[in-house]
Amino acid sequence: MLNRNKVNKIIYWVSTLWLSLGMLSTGIVQLLRVKEDTDFIINMGYPVYILTILGVWKLLGVVAVLVPRFLLLKEWAYAGFFFIMSGAVWSHLVLRHSFGETFPPFLLLVLTVVSWYFRPAERRLSLTFQ
């Protein structure tokens, strides 16, 4: 029987690997400026250069989340993922996009929260104020 700690680690690693794969793949697509993605961003009303910014942030965020140590940087990466994905979900909702278009960023938003919540103690930043 699995204990709670082991279950939490499994949830953490599954969600973190799926999150990382999603951010890595979309970040690469954004940096390569794939035509469909570029057209989609333009149709949503955003400038094309935002793709470079988002792509770089996503790739750096994946590295920060996966690499051990650098706990403060991890917190910033999770926060960045949360802001990027919540902004994407909101943009889709405001433009009344279909569920199929809104679901991928929503899934990455959920994976961000789950990964952050279930991260092991050695990957948590503990602040002590004196």
JSON list of C-alpha atoms in Angstrom, two decimals:
[
{"chain": "A", "resi": 1, "resn": "MET", "atom": "CA", "xyz": [0.00, 0.00, 0.00]},
{"chain": "A", "resi": 2, "resn": "LEU", "atom": "CA", "xyz": [1.27, 3.46, -0.91]},
{"chain": "A", "resi": 3, "resn": "ASN", "atom": "CA", "xyz": [1.71, 5.95, 1.89]},
{"chain": "A", "resi": 4, "resn": "ARG", "atom": "CA", "xyz": [0.57, 9.55, 1.56]},
{"chain": "A", "resi": 5, "resn": "ASN", "atom": "CA", "xyz": [4.09, 10.87, 1.02]},
{"chain": "A", "resi": 6, "resn": "LYS", "atom": "CA", "xyz": [4.70, 8.48, -1.87]},
{"chain": "A", "resi": 7, "resn": "VAL", "atom": "CA", "xyz": [1.33, 9.34, -3.47]},
{"chain": "A", "resi": 8, "resn": "ASN", "atom": "CA", "xyz": [2.15, 13.05, -3.18]},
{"chain": "A", "resi": 9, "resn": "LYS", "atom": "CA", "xyz": [5.51, 12.49, -4.89]},
{"chain": "A", "resi": 10, "resn": "ILE", "atom": "CA", "xyz": [3.84, 10.56, -7.71]},
{"chain": "A", "resi": 11, "resn": "ILE", "atom": "CA", "xyz": [1.26, 13.33, -8.18]},
{"chain": "A", "resi": 12, "resn": "TYR", "atom": "CA", "xyz": [4.06, 15.90, -8.14]},
{"chain": "A", "resi": 13, "resn": "TRP", "atom": "CA", "xyz": [6.23, 14.15, -10.72]},
{"chain": "A", "resi": 14, "resn": "VAL", "atom": "CA", "xyz": [3.38, 13.23, -13.08]},
{"chain": "A", "resi": 15, "resn": "SER", "atom": "CA", "xyz": [1.96, 16.76, -13.03]},
{"chain": "A", "resi": 16, "resn": "THR", "atom": "CA", "xyz": [5.41, 18.35, -13.27]},
{"chain": "A", "resi": 17, "resn": "LEU", "atom": "CA", "xyz": [6.49, 16.22, -16.22]},
{"chain": "A", "resi": 18, "resn": "TRP", "atom": "CA", "xyz": [3.22, 16.88, -18.10]},
{"chain": "A", "resi": 19, "resn": "LEU", "atom": "CA", "xyz": [3.49, 20.60, -17.27]},
{"chain": "A", "resi": 20, "resn": "SER", "atom": "CA", "xyz": [7.10, 20.68, -18.45]},
{"chain": "A", "resi": 21, "resn": "LEU", "atom": "CA", "xyz": [6.28, 18.83, -21.66]},
{"chain": "A", "resi": 22, "resn": "GLY", "atom": "CA", "xyz": [3.39, 21.22, -22.37]},
{"chain": "A", "resi": 23, "resn": "MET", "atom": "CA", "xyz": [5.43, 24.34, -21.65]},
{"chain": "A", "resi": 24, "resn": "LEU", "atom": "CA", "xyz": [8.44, 23.04, -23.57]},
{"chain": "A", "resi": 25, "resn": "SER", "atom": "CA", "xyz": [6.44, 22.12, -26.67]},
{"chain": "A", "resi": 26, "resn": "THR", "atom": "CA", "xyz": [4.40, 25.35, -26.75]},
{"chain": "A", "resi": 27, "resn": "GLY", "atom": "CA", "xyz": [7.50, 27.41, -26.00]},
{"chain": "A", "resi": 28, "resn": "ILE", "atom": "CA", "xyz": [9.36, 25.87, -28.94]},
{"chain": "A", "resi": 29, "resn": "VAL", "atom": "CA", "xyz": [6.36, 26.40, -31.24]},
{"chain": "A", "resi": 30, "resn": "GLN", "atom": "CA", "xyz": [6.22, 30.04, -30.15]},
{"chain": "A", "resi": 31, "resn": "LEU", "atom": "CA", "xyz": [9.94, 30.59, -30.69]},
{"chain": "A", "resi": 32, "resn": "LEU", "atom": "CA", "xyz": [9.76, 28.99, -34.12]},
{"chain": "A", "resi": 33, "resn": "ARG", "atom": "CA", "xyz": [6.78, 31.20, -34.94]},
{"chain": "A", "resi": 34, "resn": "VAL", "atom": "CA", "xyz": [4.81, 28.38, -36.51]},
{"chain": "A", "resi": 35, "resn": "LYS", "atom": "CA", "xyz": [2.34, 29.95, -38.96]},
{"chain": "A", "resi": 36, "resn": "GLU", "atom": "CA", "xyz": [-0.83, 28.63, -37.31]},
{"chain": "A", "resi": 37, "resn": "ASP", "atom": "CA", "xyz": [0.29, 29.86, -33.90]},
{"chain": "A", "resi": 38, "resn": "THR", "atom": "CA", "xyz": [1.37, 33.24, -35.28]},
{"chain": "A", "resi": 39, "resn": "ASP", "atom": "CA", "xyz": [-1.96, 33.68, -37.08]},
{"chain": "A", "resi": 40, "resn": "PHE", "atom": "CA", "xyz": [-3.81, 32.65, -33.92]},
{"chain": "A", "resi": 41, "resn": "ILE", "atom": "CA", "xyz": [-1.95, 35.24, -31.79]},
{"chain": "A", "resi": 42, "resn": "ILE", "atom": "CA", "xyz": [-2.61, 37.98, -34.36]},
{"chain": "A", "resi": 43, "resn": "ASN", "atom": "CA", "xyz": [-6.30, 37.06, -34.52]},
{"chain": "A", "resi": 44, "resn": "MET", "atom": "CA", "xyz": [-6.46, 37.28, -30.72]},
{"chain": "A", "resi": 45, "resn": "GLY", "atom": "CA", "xyz": [-5.18, 40.85, -30.95]},
{"chain": "A", "resi": 46, "resn": "TYR", "atom": "CA", "xyz": [-1.66, 40.35, -29.60]},
{"chain": "A", "resi": 47, "resn": "PRO", "atom": "CA", "xyz": [1.54, 41.51, -31.33]},
{"chain": "A", "resi": 48, "resn": "VAL", "atom": "CA", "xyz": [3.71, 38.81, -32.90]},
{"chain": "A", "resi": 49, "resn": "TYR", "atom": "CA", "xyz": [6.73, 39.68, -30.75]},
{"chain": "A", "resi": 50, "resn": "ILE", "atom": "CA", "xyz": [4.86, 38.35, -27.69]},
{"chain": "A", "resi": 51, "resn": "LEU", "atom": "CA", "xyz": [5.59, 34.85, -29.03]},
{"chain": "A", "resi": 52, "resn": "THR", "atom": "CA", "xyz": [9.33, 35.32, -28.45]},
{"chain": "A", "resi": 53, "resn": "ILE", "atom": "CA", "xyz": [8.79, 36.63, -24.93]},
{"chain": "A", "resi": 54, "resn": "LEU", "atom": "CA", "xyz": [6.43, 33.78, -24.00]},
{"chain": "A", "resi": 55, "resn": "GLY", "atom": "CA", "xyz": [8.61, 31.14, -25.65]},
{"chain": "A", "resi": 56, "resn": "VAL", "atom": "CA", "xyz": [11.75, 32.20, -23.81]},
{"chain": "A", "resi": 57, "resn": "TRP", "atom": "CA", "xyz": [9.94, 32.48, -20.46]},
{"chain": "A", "resi": 58, "resn": "LYS", "atom": "CA", "xyz": [8.42, 29.02, -20.88]},
{"chain": "A", "resi": 59, "resn": "LEU", "atom": "CA", "xyz": [11.74, 27.34, -21.72]},
{"chain": "A", "resi": 60, "resn": "LEU", "atom": "CA", "xyz": [13.54, 29.05, -18.84]},
{"chain": "A", "resi": 61, "resn": "GLY", "atom": "CA", "xyz": [10.64, 28.19, -16.53]},
{"chain": "A", "resi": 62, "resn": "VAL", "atom": "CA", "xyz": [10.86, 24.50, -17.44]},
{"chain": "A", "resi": 63, "resn": "VAL", "atom": "CA", "xyz": [14.55, 24.49, -16.59]},
{"chain": "A", "resi": 64, "resn": "ALA", "atom": "CA", "xyz": [13.89, 26.27, -13.28]},
{"chain": "A", "resi": 65, "resn": "VAL", "atom": "CA", "xyz": [11.12, 23.87, -12.27]},
{"chain": "A", "resi": 66, "resn": "LEU", "atom": "CA", "xyz": [13.03, 20.69, -13.14]},
{"chain": "A", "resi": 67, "resn": "VAL", "atom": "CA", "xyz": [16.51, 21.53, -11.88]},
{"chain": "A", "resi": 68, "resn": "PRO", "atom": "CA", "xyz": [17.12, 20.87, -8.18]},
{"chain": "A", "resi": 69, "resn": "ARG", "atom": "CA", "xyz": [17.90, 23.82, -5.91]},
{"chain": "A", "resi": 70, "resn": "PHE", "atom": "CA", "xyz": [17.30, 27.46, -6.89]},
{"chain": "A", "resi": 71, "resn": "LEU", "atom": "CA", "xyz": [14.09, 27.47, -4.83]},
{"chain": "A", "resi": 72, "resn": "LEU", "atom": "CA", "xyz": [13.31, 31.17, -5.24]},
{"chain": "A", "resi": 73, "resn": "LEU", "atom": "CA", "xyz": [13.71, 30.82, -9.00]},
{"chain": "A", "resi": 74, "resn": "LYS", "atom": "CA", "xyz": [11.27, 27.89, -8.93]},
{"chain": "A", "resi": 75, "resn": "GLU", "atom": "CA", "xyz": [8.67, 30.05, -7.18]},
{"chain": "A", "resi": 76, "resn": "TRP", "atom": "CA", "xyz": [9.08, 32.71, -9.86]},
{"chain": "A", "resi": 77, "resn": "ALA", "atom": "CA", "xyz": [8.77, 30.09, -12.59]},
{"chain": "A", "resi": 78, "resn": "TYR", "atom": "CA", "xyz": [5.54, 28.72, -11.11]},
{"chain": "A", "resi": 79, "resn": "ALA", "atom": "CA", "xyz": [4.20, 32.27, -10.76]},
{"chain": "A", "resi": 80, "resn": "GLY", "atom": "CA", "xyz": [5.12, 32.99, -14.37]},
{"chain": "A", "resi": 81, "resn": "PHE", "atom": "CA", "xyz": [3.42, 29.82, -15.59]},
{"chain": "A", "resi": 82, "resn": "PHE", "atom": "CA", "xyz": [0.34, 30.74, -13.56]},
{"chain": "A", "resi": 83, "resn": "PHE", "atom": "CA", "xyz": [0.17, 34.26, -15.02]},
{"chain": "A", "resi": 84, "resn": "ILE", "atom": "CA", "xyz": [0.84, 33.13, -18.59]},
{"chain": "A", "resi": 85, "resn": "MET", "atom": "CA", "xyz": [-1.76, 30.35, -18.50]},
{"chain": "A", "resi": 86, "resn": "SER", "atom": "CA", "xyz": [-4.43, 32.28, -16.59]},
{"chain": "A", "resi": 87, "resn": "GLY", "atom": "CA", "xyz": [-3.98, 35.10, -19.10]},
{"chain": "A", "resi": 88, "resn": "ALA", "atom": "CA", "xyz": [-4.34, 32.64, -21.96]},
{"chain": "A", "resi": 89, "resn": "VAL", "atom": "CA", "xyz": [-7.50, 31.11, -20.47]},
{"chain": "A", "resi": 90, "resn": "TRP", "atom": "CA", "xyz": [-8.98, 34.55, -19.89]},
{"chain": "A", "resi": 91, "resn": "SER", "atom": "CA", "xyz": [-8.15, 35.63, -23.46]},
{"chain": "A", "resi": 92, "resn": "HIS", "atom": "CA", "xyz": [-9.93, 32.57, -24.85]},
{"chain": "A", "resi": 93, "resn": "LEU", "atom": "CA", "xyz": [-12.96, 33.15, -22.63]},
{"chain": "A", "resi": 94, "resn": "VAL", "atom": "CA", "xyz": [-13.24, 36.84, -23.51]},
{"chain": "A", "resi": 95, "resn": "LEU", "atom": "CA", "xyz": [-13.06, 36.03, -27.22]},
{"chain": "A", "resi": 96, "resn": "ARG", "atom": "CA", "xyz": [-15.66, 33.26, -26.72]},
{"chain": "A", "resi": 97, "resn": "HIS", "atom": "CA", "xyz": [-13.44, 30.54, -28.14]},
{"chain": "A", "resi": 98, "resn": "SER", "atom": "CA", "xyz": [-14.61, 26.96, -28.12]},
{"chain": "A", "resi": 99, "resn": "PHE", "atom": "CA", "xyz": [-13.92, 24.54, -25.29]},
{"chain": "A", "resi": 100, "resn": "GLY", "atom": "CA", "xyz": [-11.39, 22.79, -27.53]},
{"chain": "A", "resi": 101, "resn": "GLU", "atom": "CA", "xyz": [-9.36, 26.00, -27.89]},
{"chain": "A", "resi": 102, "resn": "THR", "atom": "CA", "xyz": [-9.67, 26.97, -24.22]},
{"chain": "A", "resi": 103, "resn": "PHE", "atom": "CA", "xyz": [-8.90, 23.55, -22.71]},
{"chain": "A", "resi": 104, "resn": "PRO", "atom": "CA", "xyz": [-5.12, 23.31, -23.43]},
{"chain": "A", "resi": 105, "resn": "PRO", "atom": "CA", "xyz": [-4.15, 26.48, -21.51]},
{"chain": "A", "resi": 106, "resn": "PHE", "atom": "CA", "xyz": [-6.66, 25.56, -18.79]},
{"chain": "A", "resi": 107, "resn": "LEU", "atom": "CA", "xyz": [-5.02, 22.13, -18.44]},
{"chain": "A", "resi": 108, "resn": "LEU", "atom": "CA", "xyz": [-1.56, 23.74, -18.19]},
{"chain": "A", "resi": 109, "resn": "LEU", "atom": "CA", "xyz": [-2.94, 26.13, -15.56]},
{"chain": "A", "resi": 110, "resn": "VAL", "atom": "CA", "xyz": [-4.28, 23.21, -13.51]},
{"chain": "A", "resi": 111, "resn": "LEU", "atom": "CA", "xyz": [-1.00, 21.30, -13.90]},
{"chain": "A", "resi": 112, "resn": "THR", "atom": "CA", "xyz": [0.89, 24.40, -12.70]},
{"chain": "A", "resi": 113, "resn": "VAL", "atom": "CA", "xyz": [-1.18, 24.60, -9.53]},
{"chain": "A", "resi": 114, "resn": "VAL", "atom": "CA", "xyz": [-1.04, 20.83, -8.88]},
{"chain": "A", "resi": 115, "resn": "SER", "atom": "CA", "xyz": [2.72, 20.66, -9.43]},
{"chain": "A", "resi": 116, "resn": "TRP", "atom": "CA", "xyz": [3.32, 23.66, -7.18]},
{"chain": "A", "resi": 117, "resn": "TYR", "atom": "CA", "xyz": [1.02, 22.36, -4.44]},
{"chain": "A", "resi": 118, "resn": "PHE", "atom": "CA", "xyz": [2.47, 18.83, -4.34]},
{"chain": "A", "resi": 119, "resn": "ARG", "atom": "CA", "xyz": [6.17, 19.76, -4.64]},
{"chain": "A", "resi": 120, "resn": "PRO", "atom": "CA", "xyz": [8.32, 17.95, -2.08]},
{"chain": "A", "resi": 121, "resn": "ALA", "atom": "CA", "xyz": [9.75, 19.77, 0.94]},
{"chain": "A", "resi": 122, "resn": "GLU", "atom": "CA", "xyz": [13.22, 19.93, -0.62]},
{"chain": "A", "resi": 123, "resn": "ARG", "atom": "CA", "xyz": [11.72, 21.89, -3.55]},
{"chain": "A", "resi": 124, "resn": "ARG", "atom": "CA", "xyz": [9.85, 24.38, -1.35]},
{"chain": "A", "resi": 125, "resn": "LEU", "atom": "CA", "xyz": [11.07, 27.80, -0.40]},
{"chain": "A", "resi": 126, "resn": "SER", "atom": "CA", "xyz": [10.71, 28.40, 3.32]},
{"chain": "A", "resi": 127, "resn": "LEU", "atom": "CA", "xyz": [10.97, 32.00, 4.37]},
{"chain": "A", "resi": 128, "resn": "THR", "atom": "CA", "xyz": [11.74, 32.87, 7.94]},
{"chain": "A", "resi": 129, "resn": "PHE", "atom": "CA", "xyz": [11.38, 36.44, 9.04]},
{"chain": "A", "resi": 130, "resn": "GLN", "atom": "CA", "xyz": [13.37, 37.68, 12.00]}
]
